[in-house]
Amino acid sequence: MAAATGLPRARAGQWADLSDEQDVPPAHALRRGDAVFVAGDQLGMGAAGTVAVPLPGADESAGVLSVLIAQPCEPKEAEWSLLHALAGWAGEHAFGGAGEPPGPGLERSVRMSELTVALAEAVTSRDVVRAVAESVLPPFGADGLVFQLLEGGRLNVVGAAGYPPEFLSLLDGMPLVAHTPMQDVLVARVPRFVATRAEMLGRYPTLRHVSASSPMQAWAFLPMIASRRVIGLCVMAFSKPRSFSVEERTLLTALSGLVGQSLERARLYDLEHARARELQRGLLPRTLPRLPAASAAARYLPAGRGEEVGGDWYDLIPLSADRAALVIGDVMGHGIAEAATMGRLRTAVRTLADLEMPPDELFTRLNDLVSDLGEDFYATCLYAVFDPVARTCSYSMAGHPPPVVVQPDGTVHSPDPTPDPPLGAAKPPFATHQLRLSDESLLVLCTDGLVESASRDTDQGMAQLRRVLTEATADTNCFAAAEDLGCLEELCDRVVSALLPDREQTTDDAGLLIVHTRCTPAHDVASLDLPYDPRAAGRAREYTREQLDAWGLEDLALTTELLVSELIGNAVRHAKGPIRLRLLRSRCLTCEVYDGSLTTPRIRHPSHTDEGGRGLQLVAALSRRWGARYLHDGKCIWTEQDLP
């Protein structure tokens, strides 16, 4: 045995001294003078089969190259060609004569071995291109590499090395036409080697403009074959004229077959991955709304290893009276199924939020939905409602990290309530927690993939998040410009960079939502308690007219008085006291009427002879939108009107 790799040390001794008469694959190959494949493990090495190829010598075989394989199947045609080429170089350069240096052939043999391993591990098209560039270009002295796939009669560049972008844009999408080396290679399924630029112009004059733009002087056009069909070609280029020996042509041809199979597999992965990512992007909000009392920036970061789609999501949902719902959640697991479940839960949360449900009641409904999906489905979630008038943030947690609050003075703190179990494993009722907020605050919500890793637990990650936010807010003032999202975007990037410095090594998805909250100024809110009797409507109209005059909204007075009169009249007739009117000036004018009844108002279709029942139809016609939300001791009917 002259050289070996990959053999267990304890068993390598069986190969150290073999007789040419033994009944083993190397001896068979030496006696026959030809390559052999033998299934089984005749030398007890744990292999499923052995391939043995004679090493050519000056007069007779100089030895044998043996490859132990893990599958009991004979090598394919391209693999046989590669083994013969490697054996040829090894016999000539590595063991050709005593005292002679190994020469370039041994380097190529080593590089080809590295390439085989790299191609086996390649996942994406970019991995294949990088493997070929690192293992093939140096030993052949090549300067450029282009991969082109045949799609719809055109050659599309899917990877390259050593070329400027301008030249690649010239090649990308080139139609497959006659009298070109690409046409010859793809039709005949055999390589074409061009040694000089003059030869290129002489054989293929139609490519004069492409050749003139290329910095190269010699080319090897190699067909890539996968599943018995030509999928494209690999072009190796050289900056100086160059001839190709028979052995080089053989090896390059064999390599192109291996590369074609790897690239086809990688392209299938790329396609599946792209579809999965597109699904993920489609399920997450494309943009977050900019609300009067809240603006936000967010990041979704798929796991760097394994499935790059998962169940993390976030959302910012506008509610009535300038309130905003903040949502972040994580479906446990990774993959398409979890992403689809995430989409269902996000849709459910938006639907329940539109019904103005408080956090604990919303979680009760959402928990039922997750439980109905099956015993193996769980999700963590945090749902919060920010009320800019009350200056509170009410939230519920189901197995999720708590929010982090950043104050304008740079103070960073995080409440530490006991979270309920994850959705699907919890039993209602859910707890509701409340925060009192300053005029402006930053609310930072995240999933466990951001703060938890193999090197730190959730508590350590939350502590690091608070430190990063303290340092970042000391450097920049995110409260200076309420409408500028640039600071929030920059803050998201700083948090992600600090907590996930090595994205390629992460095994969990991560979600981050940073919301800038702004409380409503007191002079934009007007409220009036009313008596529970028919005189309340007249008092409400008078108060509304005076307040709109003070706000400079006289143009809305007539419509608003009519809306208020209808809502107060309904409360007196169909509900119970106490009654309160609240007007809110923001991007729109909101009118709210509170009463002590939980009865649901519904629009009905009165007959021609009915003397009532048209009030809510009038409300719907005069307002941009209207609705109701329920409190623990009553309800609120609200309307919105566009400002002049």
mmCIF file of C-alpha atoms in Angstrom, residues 173 313 396 468 498:
data_model
loop_
_atom_site.group_PDB
_atom_site.id
_atom_site.type_symbol
_atom_site.label_atom_id
_atom_site.label_comp_id
_atom_site.label_asym_id
_atom_site.label_seq_id
_atom_site.Cartn_x
_atom_site.Cartn_y
_atom_site.Cartn_z
ATOM 1 C CA GLY A 173 -30.736 34.933 -21.717
ATOM 2 C CA TRP A 313 -45.086 35.897 12.503
ATOM 3 C CA SER A 396 -51.706 38.387 27.294
ATOM 4 C CA VAL A 468 -28.410 46.320 23.306
ATOM 5 C CA ALA A 498 -25.936 41.860 18.231
#
